[in-house]
Amino acid sequence: MSAPPFSPSPEFVILCELLEHESGFVSGTALAEKLGVSRVAVWQHMEKLRDQGFGFEAVRSRGYRLIRRPAILNAGLVVAHLGPRGRSIRIVCLNEVDSTNDEAARRLAAGEPAPFVVLARRQTRGRGRLGRAWHSADNGNLYASFAFRPRIEPGRMQTFTLWMGVNICELVANFCSARPGLKWPNDLIFDGRKAGGMLTEARIDADQIRDLVFGLGLNVNSPASAWPAELARRAISLAEHAGEPLDLNRFTAALIGRVLLAYGRFVEGDYRDTFADLWHRYDVLRGCPVTLLEGTHRHSGTALGIDDEGCLLIRDARGKSHRFRAGEVTMEKGS
Ligand code: BTN
């Protein structure tokens, strides 16, 4: 199933025109002609944009100019920044949801065409790995779940989250000149603190993936003061790391574009050449003393990186290497 054709709302058409001519003015007559409506109708559509947090300067005989954009997540801005790629994926933008992963799974189960992405300003039951809660306040952070129906064998899924992780690191590094890191298998790290986490969930038929949800929680703009006490020393946002807030809507558009690209390369299988090098570049564990908790078993040693199947390699004190498909890793203090 493919995404339904994109039909832009009048507000979206106005927004795109104003963004395209941001340094100048766009006349009300030109907007009315473009939309095939009266100038009064244009004004009414612009009121709706004002309600969303946009601001305009109106000058007689020149027209309108965009002078303020909402800082919070705005579906129209995300799609406008995505450009033509925005038409290849449906974007569902919610004020509040229990979990974007759960919402995406419900929509897939109901037969909604994929791909699509669910974004929310806050989650009431955001989930992390191992059933942990994911702090999901409305504080300028990103909660996103991408839904796909890939036709691949379940065995290939082990490297999916890792591949997405390196792509998100590449995006963040380019977007805000930051130096992100990855802690196997799913943590995004800045300055030794957690900036994001990924949660991939798949429904599997006999020998094929039926559908797949890739969830990402990324601390984009929350100030240090916004964390609850138990997270204050462990969590960090991109804004905190970069020293200034990021344009959340531009960033979200860039993220969607990157995830779509990365997904395509994963399904085609043409990611293997670059994957190992990229993981190496961002791997924060490599060469460090670590302990991996696997059920009730603890394995200590030095992290050596990952193998072709995405398993973590650890060399024990006797020099023997072990590979782990899953587990919870902690870095030893001082490393
Ligand atoms: C982890 O580090 O354990 C993974 C955290 C994943 C959190 C994201 S936020 C968007 C999506 N919805 C959820 O309920 N979880 C993921």
PDB file of N, CA and C in Angstrom, residues 128-204:
ATOM      1  N   GLY A 128      10.231   3.178  26.861  1.00  0.00           N
ATOM      2  CA  GLY A 128      11.589   2.910  26.407  1.00  0.00           C
ATOM      3  C   GLY A 128      11.828   1.419  26.357  1.00  0.00           C
ATOM      4  N   ARG A 129      13.074   1.014  26.199  1.00  0.00           N
ATOM      5  CA  ARG A 129      13.423  -0.410  26.190  1.00  0.00           C
ATOM      6  C   ARG A 129      13.129  -1.017  27.540  1.00  0.00           C
ATOM      7  N   LEU A 130      12.950  -2.315  27.548  1.00  0.00           N
ATOM      8  CA  LEU A 130      12.784  -3.099  28.774  1.00  0.00           C
ATOM      9  C   LEU A 130      11.638  -2.570  29.637  1.00  0.00           C
ATOM     10  N   GLY A 131      10.621  -2.045  28.964  1.00  0.00           N
ATOM     11  CA  GLY A 131       9.406  -1.601  29.655  1.00  0.00           C
ATOM     12  C   GLY A 131       9.583  -0.342  30.506  1.00  0.00           C
ATOM     13  N   ARG A 132      10.703   0.354  30.320  1.00  0.00           N
ATOM     14  CA  ARG A 132      10.915   1.568  31.126  1.00  0.00           C
ATOM     15  C   ARG A 132      10.072   2.716  30.595  1.00  0.00           C
ATOM     16  N   ALA A 133       9.790   3.687  31.479  1.00  0.00           N
ATOM     17  CA  ALA A 133       9.039   4.872  31.039  1.00  0.00           C
ATOM     18  C   ALA A 133      10.006   5.830  30.344  1.00  0.00           C
ATOM     19  N   TRP A 134       9.493   6.562  29.351  1.00  0.00           N
ATOM     20  CA  TRP A 134      10.297   7.590  28.668  1.00  0.00           C
ATOM     21  C   TRP A 134       9.694   8.946  29.018  1.00  0.00           C
ATOM     22  N   HIS A 135      10.459   9.770  29.687  1.00  0.00           N
ATOM     23  CA  HIS A 135       9.964  11.087  30.110  1.00  0.00           C
ATOM     24  C   HIS A 135       9.557  11.887  28.864  1.00  0.00           C
ATOM     25  N   SER A 136       8.290  12.288  28.793  1.00  0.00           N
ATOM     26  CA  SER A 136       7.767  12.838  27.526  1.00  0.00           C
ATOM     27  C   SER A 136       6.951  14.106  27.731  1.00  0.00           C
ATOM     28  N   ALA A 137       7.500  15.040  28.509  1.00  0.00           N
ATOM     29  CA  ALA A 137       6.785  16.293  28.760  1.00  0.00           C
ATOM     30  C   ALA A 137       6.773  17.160  27.505  1.00  0.00           C
ATOM     31  N   ASP A 138       5.861  18.131  27.480  1.00  0.00           N
ATOM     32  CA  ASP A 138       5.780  19.088  26.383  1.00  0.00           C
ATOM     33  C   ASP A 138       6.831  20.171  26.639  1.00  0.00           C
ATOM     34  N   ASN A 139       8.078  19.872  26.265  1.00  0.00           N
ATOM     35  CA  ASN A 139       9.159  20.804  26.601  1.00  0.00           C
ATOM     36  C   ASN A 139      10.109  21.033  25.420  1.00  0.00           C
ATOM     37  N   GLY A 140       9.559  20.907  24.212  1.00  0.00           N
ATOM     38  CA  GLY A 140      10.378  21.191  23.020  1.00  0.00           C
ATOM     39  C   GLY A 140      11.184  20.002  22.546  1.00  0.00           C
ATOM     40  N   ASN A 141      10.916  18.821  23.117  1.00  0.00           N
ATOM     41  CA  ASN A 141      11.614  17.626  22.655  1.00  0.00           C
ATOM     42  C   ASN A 141      10.805  16.903  21.580  1.00  0.00           C
ATOM     43  N   LEU A 142      11.438  15.905  20.989  1.00  0.00           N
ATOM     44  CA  LEU A 142      10.815  15.228  19.851  1.00  0.00           C
ATOM     45  C   LEU A 142      10.404  13.816  20.224  1.00  0.00           C
ATOM     46  N   TYR A 143       9.149  13.475  19.910  1.00  0.00           N
ATOM     47  CA  TYR A 143       8.651  12.106  20.101  1.00  0.00           C
ATOM     48  C   TYR A 143       8.085  11.694  18.747  1.00  0.00           C
ATOM     49  N   ALA A 144       8.752  10.754  18.097  1.00  0.00           N
ATOM     50  CA  ALA A 144       8.379  10.417  16.718  1.00  0.00           C
ATOM     51  C   ALA A 144       8.387   8.910  16.520  1.00  0.00           C
ATOM     52  N   SER A 145       7.407   8.423  15.752  1.00  0.00           N
ATOM     53  CA  SER A 145       7.393   6.999  15.394  1.00  0.00           C
ATOM     54  C   SER A 145       7.103   6.865  13.909  1.00  0.00           C
ATOM     55  N   PHE A 146       7.985   6.153  13.233  1.00  0.00           N
ATOM     56  CA  PHE A 146       7.865   5.933  11.790  1.00  0.00           C
ATOM     57  C   PHE A 146       7.285   4.536  11.565  1.00  0.00           C
ATOM     58  N   ALA A 147       6.280   4.458  10.690  1.00  0.00           N
ATOM     59  CA  ALA A 147       5.642   3.163  10.435  1.00  0.00           C
ATOM     60  C   ALA A 147       5.932   2.711   9.012  1.00  0.00           C
ATOM     61  N   PHE A 148       6.358   1.454   8.886  1.00  0.00           N
ATOM     62  CA  PHE A 148       6.714   0.894   7.579  1.00  0.00           C
ATOM     63  C   PHE A 148       6.131  -0.500   7.444  1.00  0.00           C
ATOM     64  N   ARG A 149       6.034  -0.948   6.185  1.00  0.00           N
ATOM     65  CA  ARG A 149       5.716  -2.364   5.936  1.00  0.00           C
ATOM     66  C   ARG A 149       6.802  -2.949   5.048  1.00  0.00           C
ATOM     67  N   PRO A 150       7.946  -3.270   5.631  1.00  0.00           N
ATOM     68  CA  PRO A 150       9.033  -3.794   4.809  1.00  0.00           C
ATOM     69  C   PRO A 150       8.785  -5.251   4.465  1.00  0.00           C
ATOM     70  N   ARG A 151       9.334  -5.690   3.363  1.00  0.00           N
ATOM     71  CA  ARG A 151       9.223  -7.111   3.022  1.00  0.00           C
ATOM     72  C   ARG A 151      10.610  -7.722   3.204  1.00  0.00           C
ATOM     73  N   ILE A 152      11.013  -7.917   4.442  1.00  0.00           N
ATOM     74  CA  ILE A 152      12.343  -8.485   4.694  1.00  0.00           C
ATOM     75  C   ILE A 152      12.243  -9.555   5.783  1.00  0.00           C
ATOM     76  N   GLU A 153      13.278 -10.387   5.844  1.00  0.00           N
ATOM     77  CA  GLU A 153      13.245 -11.452   6.862  1.00  0.00           C
ATOM     78  C   GLU A 153      13.544 -10.856   8.242  1.00  0.00           C
ATOM     79  N   PRO A 154      12.900 -11.405   9.268  1.00  0.00           N
ATOM     80  CA  PRO A 154      13.091 -10.890  10.635  1.00  0.00           C
ATOM     81  C   PRO A 154      14.558 -10.898  11.066  1.00  0.00           C
ATOM     82  N   GLY A 155      15.354 -11.859  10.545  1.00  0.00           N
ATOM     83  CA  GLY A 155      16.756 -11.968  10.946  1.00  0.00           C
ATOM     84  C   GLY A 155      17.549 -10.708  10.667  1.00  0.00           C
ATOM     85  N   ARG A 156      17.091  -9.912   9.713  1.00  0.00           N
ATOM     86  CA  ARG A 156      17.841  -8.702   9.358  1.00  0.00           C
ATOM     87  C   ARG A 156      17.599  -7.546  10.313  1.00  0.00           C
ATOM     88  N   MET A 157      16.626  -7.723  11.203  1.00  0.00           N
ATOM     89  CA  MET A 157      16.227  -6.582  12.042  1.00  0.00           C
ATOM     90  C   MET A 157      17.272  -6.182  13.086  1.00  0.00           C
ATOM     91  N   GLN A 158      18.164  -7.105  13.411  1.00  0.00           N
ATOM     92  CA  GLN A 158      19.133  -6.821  14.470  1.00  0.00           C
ATOM     93  C   GLN A 158      19.929  -5.533  14.207  1.00  0.00           C
ATOM     94  N   THR A 159      20.256  -5.309  12.911  1.00  0.00           N
ATOM     95  CA  THR A 159      21.065  -4.125  12.611  1.00  0.00           C
ATOM     96  C   THR A 159      20.226  -2.876  12.311  1.00  0.00           C
ATOM     97  N   PHE A 160      18.906  -3.023  12.250  1.00  0.00           N
ATOM     98  CA  PHE A 160      18.068  -1.885  11.827  1.00  0.00           C
ATOM     99  C   PHE A 160      18.220  -0.670  12.754  1.00  0.00           C
ATOM    100  N   THR A 161      18.051  -0.893  14.047  1.00  0.00           N
ATOM    101  CA  THR A 161      18.110   0.233  14.990  1.00  0.00           C
ATOM    102  C   THR A 161      19.518   0.843  14.999  1.00  0.00           C
ATOM    103  N   LEU A 162      20.531  -0.019  14.869  1.00  0.00           N
ATOM    104  CA  LEU A 162      21.907   0.482  14.890  1.00  0.00           C
ATOM    105  C   LEU A 162      22.162   1.365  13.664  1.00  0.00           C
ATOM    106  N   TRP A 163      21.660   0.915  12.515  1.00  0.00           N
ATOM    107  CA  TRP A 163      21.812   1.689  11.272  1.00  0.00           C
ATOM    108  C   TRP A 163      21.075   3.024  11.385  1.00  0.00           C
ATOM    109  N   MET A 164      19.858   2.993  11.959  1.00  0.00           N
ATOM    110  CA  MET A 164      19.118   4.241  12.146  1.00  0.00           C
ATOM    111  C   MET A 164      19.903   5.164  13.088  1.00  0.00           C
ATOM    112  N   GLY A 165      20.511   4.575  14.102  1.00  0.00           N
ATOM    113  CA  GLY A 165      21.284   5.364  15.073  1.00  0.00           C
ATOM    114  C   GLY A 165      22.423   6.122  14.413  1.00  0.00           C
ATOM    115  N   VAL A 166      23.174   5.465  13.536  1.00  0.00           N
ATOM    116  CA  VAL A 166      24.291   6.180  12.913  1.00  0.00           C
ATOM    117  C   VAL A 166      23.760   7.281  11.986  1.00  0.00           C
ATOM    118  N   ASN A 167      22.624   7.032  11.364  1.00  0.00           N
ATOM    119  CA  ASN A 167      22.048   8.068  10.499  1.00  0.00           C
ATOM    120  C   ASN A 167      21.593   9.281  11.300  1.00  0.00           C
ATOM    121  N   ILE A 168      21.036   9.029  12.471  1.00  0.00           N
ATOM    122  CA  ILE A 168      20.595  10.152  13.289  1.00  0.00           C
ATOM    123  C   ILE A 168      21.812  10.923  13.813  1.00  0.00           C
ATOM    124  N   CYS A 169      22.873  10.211  14.145  1.00  0.00           N
ATOM    125  CA  CYS A 169      24.102  10.894  14.570  1.00  0.00           C
ATOM    126  C   CYS A 169      24.649  11.774  13.443  1.00  0.00           C
ATOM    127  N   GLU A 170      24.659  11.234  12.218  1.00  0.00           N
ATOM    128  CA  GLU A 170      25.145  12.014  11.075  1.00  0.00           C
ATOM    129  C   GLU A 170      24.304  13.285  10.910  1.00  0.00           C
ATOM    130  N   LEU A 171      22.995  13.112  11.020  1.00  0.00           N
ATOM    131  CA  LEU A 171      22.097  14.258  10.862  1.00  0.00           C
ATOM    132  C   LEU A 171      22.374  15.313  11.933  1.00  0.00           C
ATOM    133  N   VAL A 172      22.449  14.862  13.186  1.00  0.00           N
ATOM    134  CA  VAL A 172      22.654  15.799  14.308  1.00  0.00           C
ATOM    135  C   VAL A 172      24.006  16.491  14.163  1.00  0.00           C
ATOM    136  N   ALA A 173      25.031  15.722  13.801  1.00  0.00           N
ATOM    137  CA  ALA A 173      26.369  16.299  13.663  1.00  0.00           C
ATOM    138  C   ALA A 173      26.367  17.392  12.596  1.00  0.00           C
ATOM    139  N   ASN A 174      25.644  17.167  11.488  1.00  0.00           N
ATOM    140  CA  ASN A 174      25.593  18.169  10.416  1.00  0.00           C
ATOM    141  C   ASN A 174      24.692  19.338  10.774  1.00  0.00           C
ATOM    142  N   PHE A 175      23.610  19.035  11.478  1.00  0.00           N
ATOM    143  CA  PHE A 175      22.597  20.074  11.727  1.00  0.00           C
ATOM    144  C   PHE A 175      23.073  21.097  12.744  1.00  0.00           C
ATOM    145  N   CYS A 176      23.757  20.630  13.796  1.00  0.00           N
ATOM    146  CA  CYS A 176      24.123  21.603  14.837  1.00  0.00           C
ATOM    147  C   CYS A 176      25.595  21.496  15.253  1.00  0.00           C
ATOM    148  N   SER A 177      26.444  21.074  14.334  1.00  0.00           N
ATOM    149  CA  SER A 177      27.884  20.983  14.603  1.00  0.00           C
ATOM    150  C   SER A 177      28.149  20.372  15.972  1.00  0.00           C
ATOM    151  N   ALA A 178      27.398  19.342  16.302  1.00  0.00           N
ATOM    152  CA  ALA A 178      27.564  18.711  17.610  1.00  0.00           C
ATOM    153  C   ALA A 178      28.310  17.396  17.427  1.00  0.00           C
ATOM    154  N   ARG A 179      28.747  16.815  18.534  1.00  0.00           N
ATOM    155  CA  ARG A 179      29.462  15.533  18.456  1.00  0.00           C
ATOM    156  C   ARG A 179      28.686  14.472  19.210  1.00  0.00           C
ATOM    157  N   PRO A 180      27.712  13.872  18.549  1.00  0.00           N
ATOM    158  CA  PRO A 180      26.924  12.841  19.224  1.00  0.00           C
ATOM    159  C   PRO A 180      27.679  11.522  19.294  1.00  0.00           C
ATOM    160  N   GLY A 181      27.210  10.630  20.150  1.00  0.00           N
ATOM    161  CA  GLY A 181      27.778   9.297  20.230  1.00  0.00           C
ATOM    162  C   GLY A 181      26.668   8.273  20.350  1.00  0.00           C
ATOM    163  N   LEU A 182      27.018   6.999  20.133  1.00  0.00           N
ATOM    164  CA  LEU A 182      26.031   5.929  20.261  1.00  0.00           C
ATOM    165  C   LEU A 182      26.493   4.928  21.299  1.00  0.00           C
ATOM    166  N   LYS A 183      25.585   4.590  22.192  1.00  0.00           N
ATOM    167  CA  LYS A 183      25.890   3.537  23.158  1.00  0.00           C
ATOM    168  C   LYS A 183      25.014   2.342  22.779  1.00  0.00           C
ATOM    169  N   TRP A 184      25.668   1.257  22.370  1.00  0.00           N
ATOM    170  CA  TRP A 184      24.943   0.059  21.914  1.00  0.00           C
ATOM    171  C   TRP A 184      23.897  -0.343  22.947  1.00  0.00           C
ATOM    172  N   PRO A 185      22.673  -0.711  22.559  1.00  0.00           N
ATOM    173  CA  PRO A 185      22.243  -0.746  21.167  1.00  0.00           C
ATOM    174  C   PRO A 185      21.427   0.455  20.715  1.00  0.00           C
ATOM    175  N   ASN A 186      20.961   1.298  21.635  1.00  0.00           N
ATOM    176  CA  ASN A 186      19.942   2.261  21.171  1.00  0.00           C
ATOM    177  C   ASN A 186      20.007   3.638  21.810  1.00  0.00           C
ATOM    178  N   ASP A 187      21.127   3.986  22.452  1.00  0.00           N
ATOM    179  CA  ASP A 187      21.181   5.286  23.138  1.00  0.00           C
ATOM    180  C   ASP A 187      21.980   6.312  22.342  1.00  0.00           C
ATOM    181  N   LEU A 188      21.438   7.516  22.269  1.00  0.00           N
ATOM    182  CA  LEU A 188      22.203   8.631  21.685  1.00  0.00           C
ATOM    183  C   LEU A 188      22.789   9.445  22.834  1.00  0.00           C
ATOM    184  N   ILE A 189      24.071   9.714  22.745  1.00  0.00           N
ATOM    185  CA  ILE A 189      24.806  10.273  23.883  1.00  0.00           C
ATOM    186  C   ILE A 189      25.476  11.599  23.507  1.00  0.00           C
ATOM    187  N   PHE A 190      25.431  12.553  24.448  1.00  0.00           N
ATOM    188  CA  PHE A 190      26.224  13.782  24.349  1.00  0.00           C
ATOM    189  C   PHE A 190      26.940  13.989  25.659  1.00  0.00           C
ATOM    190  N   ASP A 191      28.194  14.275  25.605  1.00  0.00           N
ATOM    191  CA  ASP A 191      28.956  14.588  26.825  1.00  0.00           C
ATOM    192  C   ASP A 191      28.707  13.534  27.913  1.00  0.00           C
ATOM    193  N   GLY A 192      28.599  12.279  27.541  1.00  0.00           N
ATOM    194  CA  GLY A 192      28.400  11.205  28.516  1.00  0.00           C
ATOM    195  C   GLY A 192      26.986  11.129  29.075  1.00  0.00           C
ATOM    196  N   ARG A 193      26.073  11.957  28.560  1.00  0.00           N
ATOM    197  CA  ARG A 193      24.688  11.925  29.054  1.00  0.00           C
ATOM    198  C   ARG A 193      23.740  11.547  27.905  1.00  0.00           C
ATOM    199  N   LYS A 194      22.575  11.047  28.280  1.00  0.00           N
ATOM    200  CA  LYS A 194      21.657  10.518  27.262  1.00  0.00           C
ATOM    201  C   LYS A 194      20.837  11.649  26.623  1.00  0.00           C
ATOM    202  N   ALA A 195      20.908  11.725  25.288  1.00  0.00           N
ATOM    203  CA  ALA A 195      20.164  12.751  24.557  1.00  0.00           C
ATOM    204  C   ALA A 195      18.984  12.149  23.804  1.00  0.00           C
ATOM    205  N   GLY A 196      18.967  10.824  23.665  1.00  0.00           N
ATOM    206  CA  GLY A 196      17.870  10.223  22.923  1.00  0.00           C
ATOM    207  C   GLY A 196      17.910   8.720  23.005  1.00  0.00           C
ATOM    208  N   GLY A 197      16.788   8.114  22.627  1.00  0.00           N
ATOM    209  CA  GLY A 197      16.713   6.653  22.627  1.00  0.00           C
ATOM    210  C   GLY A 197      15.824   6.200  21.484  1.00  0.00           C
ATOM    211  N   MET A 198      16.091   4.988  21.018  1.00  0.00           N
ATOM    212  CA  MET A 198      15.317   4.427  19.899  1.00  0.00           C
ATOM    213  C   MET A 198      14.628   3.139  20.349  1.00  0.00           C
ATOM    214  N   LEU A 199      13.435   2.942  19.846  1.00  0.00           N
ATOM    215  CA  LEU A 199      12.669   1.741  20.197  1.00  0.00           C
ATOM    216  C   LEU A 199      12.012   1.208  18.924  1.00  0.00           C
ATOM    217  N   THR A 200      12.567   0.096  18.409  1.00  0.00           N
ATOM    218  CA  THR A 200      12.016  -0.499  17.187  1.00  0.00           C
ATOM    219  C   THR A 200      11.141  -1.679  17.566  1.00  0.00           C
ATOM    220  N   GLU A 201       9.920  -1.708  17.041  1.00  0.00           N
ATOM    221  CA  GLU A 201       8.994  -2.798  17.356  1.00  0.00           C
ATOM    222  C   GLU A 201       8.410  -3.325  16.048  1.00  0.00           C
ATOM    223  N   ALA A 202       8.459  -4.670  15.907  1.00  0.00           N
ATOM    224  CA  ALA A 202       7.985  -5.259  14.644  1.00  0.00           C
ATOM    225  C   ALA A 202       6.950  -6.328  14.932  1.00  0.00           C
ATOM    226  N   ARG A 203       5.982  -6.452  14.022  1.00  0.00           N
ATOM    227  CA  ARG A 203       5.056  -7.595  14.073  1.00  0.00           C
ATOM    228  C   ARG A 203       5.490  -8.539  12.971  1.00  0.00           C
ATOM    229  N   ILE A 204       5.624  -9.792  13.342  1.00  0.00           N
ATOM    230  CA  ILE A 204       6.229 -10.744  12.415  1.00  0.00           C
ATOM    231  C   ILE A 204       5.248 -11.847  12.048  1.00  0.00           C
TER     232      ILE A 204
END
